[in-house]
Short mmCIF file of C-alpha atoms in Angstrom, two decimals:
data_model
loop_
_atom_site.label_atom_id
_atom_site.label_comp_id
_atom_site.label_asym_id
_atom_site.label_seq_id
_atom_site.Cartn_x
_atom_site.Cartn_y
_atom_site.Cartn_z
CA MET I 1137 0.00 0.00 0.00
CA ASN I 1138 1.25 3.49 -0.84
CA ASN I 1139 2.30 5.28 2.36
CA SER I 1140 0.09 8.22 1.42
CA VAL I 1141 -3.11 6.17 1.69
CA PRO I 1142 -3.12 5.95 5.51
CA LYS I 1143 -1.92 9.57 5.60
CA ILE I 1144 -4.95 10.64 3.55
CA ALA I 1145 -7.27 8.55 5.74
CA THR I 1146 -5.94 10.17 8.92
CA ARG I 1147 -6.09 13.68 7.44
CA PHE I 1148 -9.68 13.06 6.32
CA LYS I 1149 -10.69 11.81 9.76
CA ASN I 1150 -9.20 14.91 11.39
CA HIS I 1151 -10.87 17.15 8.85
CA GLN I 1152 -14.29 15.67 9.51
CA LYS I 1153 -13.77 16.20 13.25
CA GLU I 1154 -12.88 19.84 12.59
CA ILE I 1155 -16.07 20.27 10.54
CA ARG I 1156 -18.20 18.73 13.29
CA ASP I 1157 -16.47 20.87 15.93
CA ILE I 1158 -17.22 24.05 13.97
CA TRP I 1159 -20.93 23.24 13.88
CA GLU I 1160 -20.95 22.20 17.54
CA SER I 1161 -19.26 25.48 18.51
CA PHE I 1162 -21.96 27.37 16.64
CA CYS I 1163 -24.66 25.44 18.50
CA ILE I 1164 -22.99 25.99 21.87
CA ILE I 1165 -22.95 29.76 21.41
CA GLU I 1166 -26.47 29.75 20.01
CA PHE I 1167 -27.81 27.69 22.93
CA TYR I 1168 -25.96 29.20 25.88
CA MET I 1169 -25.66 32.87 24.91
CA PRO I 1170 -29.30 33.80 25.71
CA LYS I 1171 -28.91 32.11 29.10
CA VAL I 1172 -25.71 34.05 29.80
CA GLN I 1173 -27.46 37.27 28.77
CA GLU I 1174 -30.25 36.58 31.23
CA CYS I 1175 -27.68 35.99 33.97
CA ILE I 1176 -26.10 39.36 33.19
CA LYS I 1177 -29.50 41.04 33.26
CA ASP I 1178 -30.35 39.43 36.62
CA ASP I 1179 -26.93 40.23 38.16
CA ILE I 1180 -26.10 36.54 38.50
CA LEU I 1181 -22.97 37.09 36.43
CA PRO I 1182 -20.86 40.28 36.61
CA PRO I 1183 -20.40 42.69 33.67
CA LEU I 1184 -17.34 42.21 31.50
CA ASN I 1185 -13.90 43.46 32.51
CA VAL I 1186 -12.04 44.55 29.38
CA ASP I 1187 -8.27 44.72 29.10
CA LEU I 1188 -8.18 47.78 26.84
CA LEU I 1189 -6.28 47.30 23.61
CA PHE I 1190 -4.53 50.70 23.52
CA ASP I 1191 -4.26 51.38 27.23
CA SER I 1192 -2.84 49.47 30.19
CA VAL I 1193 -6.01 49.67 32.26
CA ILE I 1194 -8.94 47.39 32.91
CA LYS I 1195 -12.35 48.83 32.11
CA THR I 1196 -15.57 47.38 33.53
CA ASN I 1197 -18.36 47.55 30.98
CA SER I 1198 -21.83 48.52 32.01
CA LYS I 1199 -24.47 45.82 32.22
CA GLY I 1200 -26.04 47.15 29.02
CA ASP I 1201 -22.74 47.18 27.09
CA THR I 1202 -21.96 43.64 28.21
CA TYR I 1203 -25.43 42.46 27.23
CA GLY I 1204 -25.12 44.18 23.84
CA ALA I 1205 -21.71 42.63 23.15
CA LEU I 1206 -23.09 39.18 23.92
CA HIS I 1207 -26.07 39.80 21.66
CA SER I 1208 -23.79 40.85 18.79
CA LEU I 1209 -21.67 37.73 19.32
CA SER I 1210 -24.77 35.54 19.21
CA VAL I 1211 -26.62 37.02 16.22
CA LYS I 1212 -23.75 38.26 14.02
CA SER I 1213 -20.25 37.12 14.91
CA ASN I 1214 -21.24 33.49 15.50
CA TYR I 1215 -22.72 33.20 12.01
CA ARG I 1216 -19.83 34.90 10.27
CA ARG I 1217 -17.18 32.98 12.19
CA THR I 1218 -18.87 29.67 11.42
CA LEU I 1219 -19.09 30.41 7.69
CA LEU I 1220 -15.51 31.66 7.38
CA GLU I 1221 -14.02 28.89 9.51
CA SER I 1222 -15.90 26.10 7.73
CA VAL I 1223 -14.76 27.27 4.27
CA LEU I 1224 -11.21 27.83 5.51
CA THR I 1225 -11.10 24.34 7.01
CA PHE I 1226 -12.50 22.83 3.82
CA GLU I 1227 -10.03 24.62 1.53
CA ASP I 1228 -7.17 23.72 3.84
CA TYR I 1229 -8.11 20.05 3.63
CA ILE I 1230 -8.54 20.02 -0.16
CA SER I 1231 -5.19 21.82 -0.47
CA ASP I 1232 -3.54 19.13 1.64
CA LEU I 1233 -5.14 16.42 -0.48
CA ILE I 1234 -3.86 18.05 -3.67
CA GLU I 1235 -0.40 18.45 -2.17
CA ILE I 1236 -0.17 14.78 -1.23
CA VAL I 1237 -1.16 13.75 -4.77
CA TYR I 1238 1.27 16.18 -6.44
CA LEU I 1239 4.19 15.11 -4.29
CA ASP I 1240 3.46 11.47 -5.14
CA TYR I 1241 2.78 12.21 -8.82
CA PRO I 1242 4.67 15.41 -9.74
CA GLN I 1243 3.93 14.83 -13.41
CA LYS I 1244 0.42 16.09 -12.64
CA LEU I 1245 1.97 19.55 -12.34
CA SER I 1246 2.68 19.43 -16.05
CA VAL I 1247 0.36 20.92 -18.64
CA LYS I 1248 -0.25 19.05 -21.89
CA ASP I 1249 1.39 20.57 -24.93
CA ASN I 1250 -0.69 22.10 -27.66
CA ASP I 1251 -1.17 20.18 -30.91
CA ASP I 1252 1.59 22.19 -32.58
CA SER I 1253 4.01 21.02 -29.86
CA SER I 1254 4.66 24.55 -28.68
CA VAL I 1255 5.13 25.00 -24.95
CA SER I 1256 5.14 28.06 -22.75
CA GLY I 1257 8.16 29.20 -20.77
CA TYR I 1258 6.50 27.83 -17.66
CA GLN I 1259 6.06 24.43 -19.25
CA LYS I 1260 9.66 24.32 -20.41
CA LEU I 1261 10.91 25.25 -16.96
CA LEU I 1262 8.65 22.67 -15.41
CA LYS I 1263 9.95 19.98 -17.76
CA VAL I 1264 13.52 20.79 -16.73
CA ILE I 1265 12.53 20.55 -13.05
CA LEU I 1266 10.76 17.23 -13.48
CA ASP I 1267 13.67 15.78 -15.46
CA SER I 1268 16.32 16.89 -12.97
CA GLY I 1269 18.00 14.55 -10.51
CA SER I 1270 17.55 16.73 -7.42
CA LYS I 1271 14.09 18.21 -7.43
CA ASP I 1272 12.28 17.70 -4.10
CA GLU I 1273 12.64 21.24 -2.79
CA ILE I 1274 11.81 22.78 -6.17
CA ILE I 1275 8.75 20.57 -6.54
CA ASP I 1276 7.59 21.57 -3.06
CA LYS I 1277 7.66 25.22 -4.12
CA VAL I 1278 5.94 24.54 -7.42
CA VAL I 1279 3.22 22.55 -5.63
CA GLU I 1280 2.70 25.41 -3.19
CA GLU I 1281 2.32 27.94 -6.01
CA LYS I 1282 0.06 25.63 -7.99
CA ILE I 1283 -2.32 25.12 -5.06
CA ARG I 1284 -2.36 28.82 -4.29
CA GLY I 1285 -3.34 29.51 -7.89
CA ILE I 1286 -6.20 27.01 -7.74
CA PHE I 1287 -7.84 28.55 -4.67
CA TYR I 1288 -7.14 32.16 -5.61
CA GLY I 1289 -9.00 31.44 -8.82
CA ASN I 1290 -12.34 29.66 -8.86
CA PRO I 1291 -12.48 26.76 -6.35
CA LEU I 1292 -15.54 25.42 -8.17
CA ASP I 1293 -13.23 24.42 -11.04
CA VAL I 1294 -11.55 21.85 -8.79
CA PHE I 1295 -14.77 19.83 -8.81
CA GLU I 1296 -16.50 20.91 -12.01
CA LYS I 1297 -13.48 20.87 -14.32
CA ASP I 1298 -11.05 18.73 -12.31
CA LYS I 1299 -8.62 21.66 -12.45
CA ALA I 1300 -6.26 20.05 -9.94
CA LYS I 1301 -6.06 16.81 -11.98
CA LEU I 1302 -7.35 14.63 -9.16
CA GLU I 1303 -9.03 12.33 -11.68
CA PHE I 1304 -12.57 13.24 -10.71
CA GLY I 1305 -13.70 12.88 -14.30
CA THR I 1306 -17.30 14.07 -14.61
CA PHE I 1307 -18.42 12.61 -11.27
CA PHE I 1308 -19.35 15.91 -9.66
CA LYS I 1309 -20.98 17.33 -12.78
CA ASP I 1310 -23.03 14.16 -13.21
CA ASN I 1311 -23.94 13.42 -9.60
CA CYS I 1312 -23.64 16.63 -7.59
CA LYS I 1313 -25.28 19.38 -9.64
CA GLU I 1314 -27.18 20.89 -6.70
CA GLU I 1315 -24.22 20.50 -4.39
CA LEU I 1316 -21.97 22.39 -6.83
CA LYS I 1317 -24.59 25.10 -7.13
CA LEU I 1318 -24.70 25.45 -3.35
CA PHE I 1319 -20.89 25.40 -3.18
CA LYS I 1320 -20.79 28.34 -5.57
CA SER I 1321 -23.17 30.26 -3.29
CA ILE I 1322 -21.11 29.35 -0.22
CA ILE I 1323 -17.89 30.67 -1.76
CA ALA I 1324 -19.61 33.82 -3.04
CA LEU I 1325 -21.04 34.55 0.40
CA ARG I 1326 -17.73 33.81 2.11
CA ASN I 1327 -16.01 36.26 -0.23
CA ILE I 1328 -18.30 39.20 0.52
CA VAL I 1329 -18.26 38.46 4.26
CA ALA I 1330 -14.45 38.28 4.28
CA HIS I 1331 -13.74 41.14 1.87
CA ASN I 1332 -16.80 43.42 1.75
CA ASN I 1333 -18.23 43.28 5.28
CA GLY I 1334 -21.10 41.11 4.06
CA LYS I 1335 -22.35 43.71 1.58
CA VAL I 1336 -23.56 42.55 -1.83
CA ASP I 1337 -21.28 43.46 -4.72
CA ARG I 1338 -21.68 42.91 -8.45
CA LYS I 1339 -19.68 39.71 -8.41
CA TYR I 1340 -21.99 38.24 -5.76
CA ILE I 1341 -25.04 39.19 -7.84
CA ARG I 1342 -23.46 37.63 -10.92
CA GLU I 1343 -22.35 34.40 -9.23
CA ALA I 1344 -24.82 33.74 -6.41
CA ASP I 1345 -28.03 35.77 -6.43
CA LYS I 1346 -29.05 37.92 -9.37
CA ASN I 1347 -32.00 39.23 -7.33
CA ALA I 1348 -29.80 40.58 -4.52
CA THR I 1349 -29.63 44.34 -4.00
CA LEU I 1350 -26.26 45.99 -4.57
CA GLY I 1351 -24.81 47.26 -1.28
CA GLN I 1352 -27.30 45.41 0.89
CA THR I 1353 -25.87 43.41 3.81
CA VAL I 1354 -26.62 39.70 3.45
CA GLN I 1355 -28.15 38.00 6.47
CA ILE I 1356 -26.68 34.53 6.98
CA GLU I 1357 -29.48 32.09 7.76
CA ARG I 1358 -29.03 29.23 10.22
CA GLN I 1359 -30.31 26.61 7.78
CA PHE I 1360 -27.94 27.90 5.11
CA LEU I 1361 -25.03 27.44 7.52
CA LYS I 1362 -26.06 23.90 8.36
CA ASP I 1363 -26.58 23.04 4.68
CA ALA I 1364 -23.23 24.63 3.81
CA ILE I 1365 -21.28 22.58 6.36
CA TYR I 1366 -23.07 19.41 5.27
CA ASN I 1367 -22.27 20.25 1.65
CA LEU I 1368 -18.57 20.89 2.31
CA SER I 1369 -18.36 17.59 4.15
CA LEU I 1370 -20.01 15.82 1.22
CA LEU I 1371 -17.65 17.34 -1.36
CA SER I 1372 -14.54 16.52 0.65
CA THR I 1373 -15.78 12.95 1.22
CA TYR I 1374 -16.38 12.24 -2.44
CA ALA I 1375 -13.16 14.01 -3.46
CA THR I 1376 -11.13 11.83 -1.09
CA SER I 1377 -12.87 8.66 -2.18
CA LEU I 1378 -12.27 9.42 -5.87
CA VAL I 1379 -8.59 10.19 -5.26
CA LEU I 1380 -8.10 6.88 -3.47
CA GLU I 1381 -10.00 4.91 -6.11
CA ASN I 1382 -8.67 6.54 -9.28
CA ILE I 1383 -5.14 7.56 -8.31
CA TYR I 1384 -4.11 5.18 -5.53
CA LYS I 1385 -6.20 2.25 -6.80
CA THR I 1386 -7.72 1.43 -3.44
CA THR I 1387 -11.16 1.74 -1.86
CA ALA I 1388 -12.44 3.83 1.01
CA GLN I 1389 -12.14 2.29 4.47
CA GLY I 1390 -13.13 3.22 8.01
CA ARG I 1391 -14.50 6.72 8.60
CA LEU I 1392 -14.33 7.60 4.92
CA ALA I 1393 -16.31 4.52 3.87
CA ARG I 1394 -19.00 5.19 6.47
CA GLN I 1395 -19.23 8.85 5.52
CA LYS I 1396 -19.46 8.04 1.82
CA SER I 1397 -22.20 5.47 2.48
CA LEU I 1398 -24.13 8.13 4.37
CA PHE I 1399 -23.95 10.58 1.48
CA ASP I 1400 -24.73 7.87 -1.09
CA ARG I 1401 -28.13 7.46 0.59
CA ARG I 1402 -29.02 11.16 0.43
#
């Protein structure tokens, strides 16, 4: 068995735990925050002491300020944090999966020549690297740049067009049309939350919701969050299973097999 197979299995197991922990953290804040607020209101818990950021003093917030901060954490920050963290965790896992494959099969970094046999300067340089006798460090750097390019572009292409050459074929296009559609919305929403304070821009209208109002702040719904985390788990599960089957010529075992079976029944 290729040494990377158990490595992938362990990384997948850890990733799924991270995904579950993110959702559980959301639920903990959602469940307990109103109870904590009531304790503040009833003087059961003291107001917050704040270690001021730009001063070396401790400030005690008023009861109202403490209550308001907790409310903001519950109804705004919790939703944003959960969305951003779930996408970050997902992209981190897929990046690790791609890296493992590329380090095992560095030829996947290569781009096929055009019919006229012409190659770009990048392709020529890459060919020299791949043909060299001492290449590990150089390949590591090329892999890093390649992965960065994939996720700075359109992450949807990893699944829809197999941009990372993980041998997905047309699996996602044929079997996960709705999931890819939701994934596109998840990434679009993550982008405006991370880079535009949650306000709708033209790119969001074009890619996610053509009926959205330019400049309006998007409200993240609880069900959307739950569906998003479920969807990211599904995509990472199928991606891992396909990599093991098509590249490493083995089948899913353990946690991955159980997770895949769950999604197969959806």
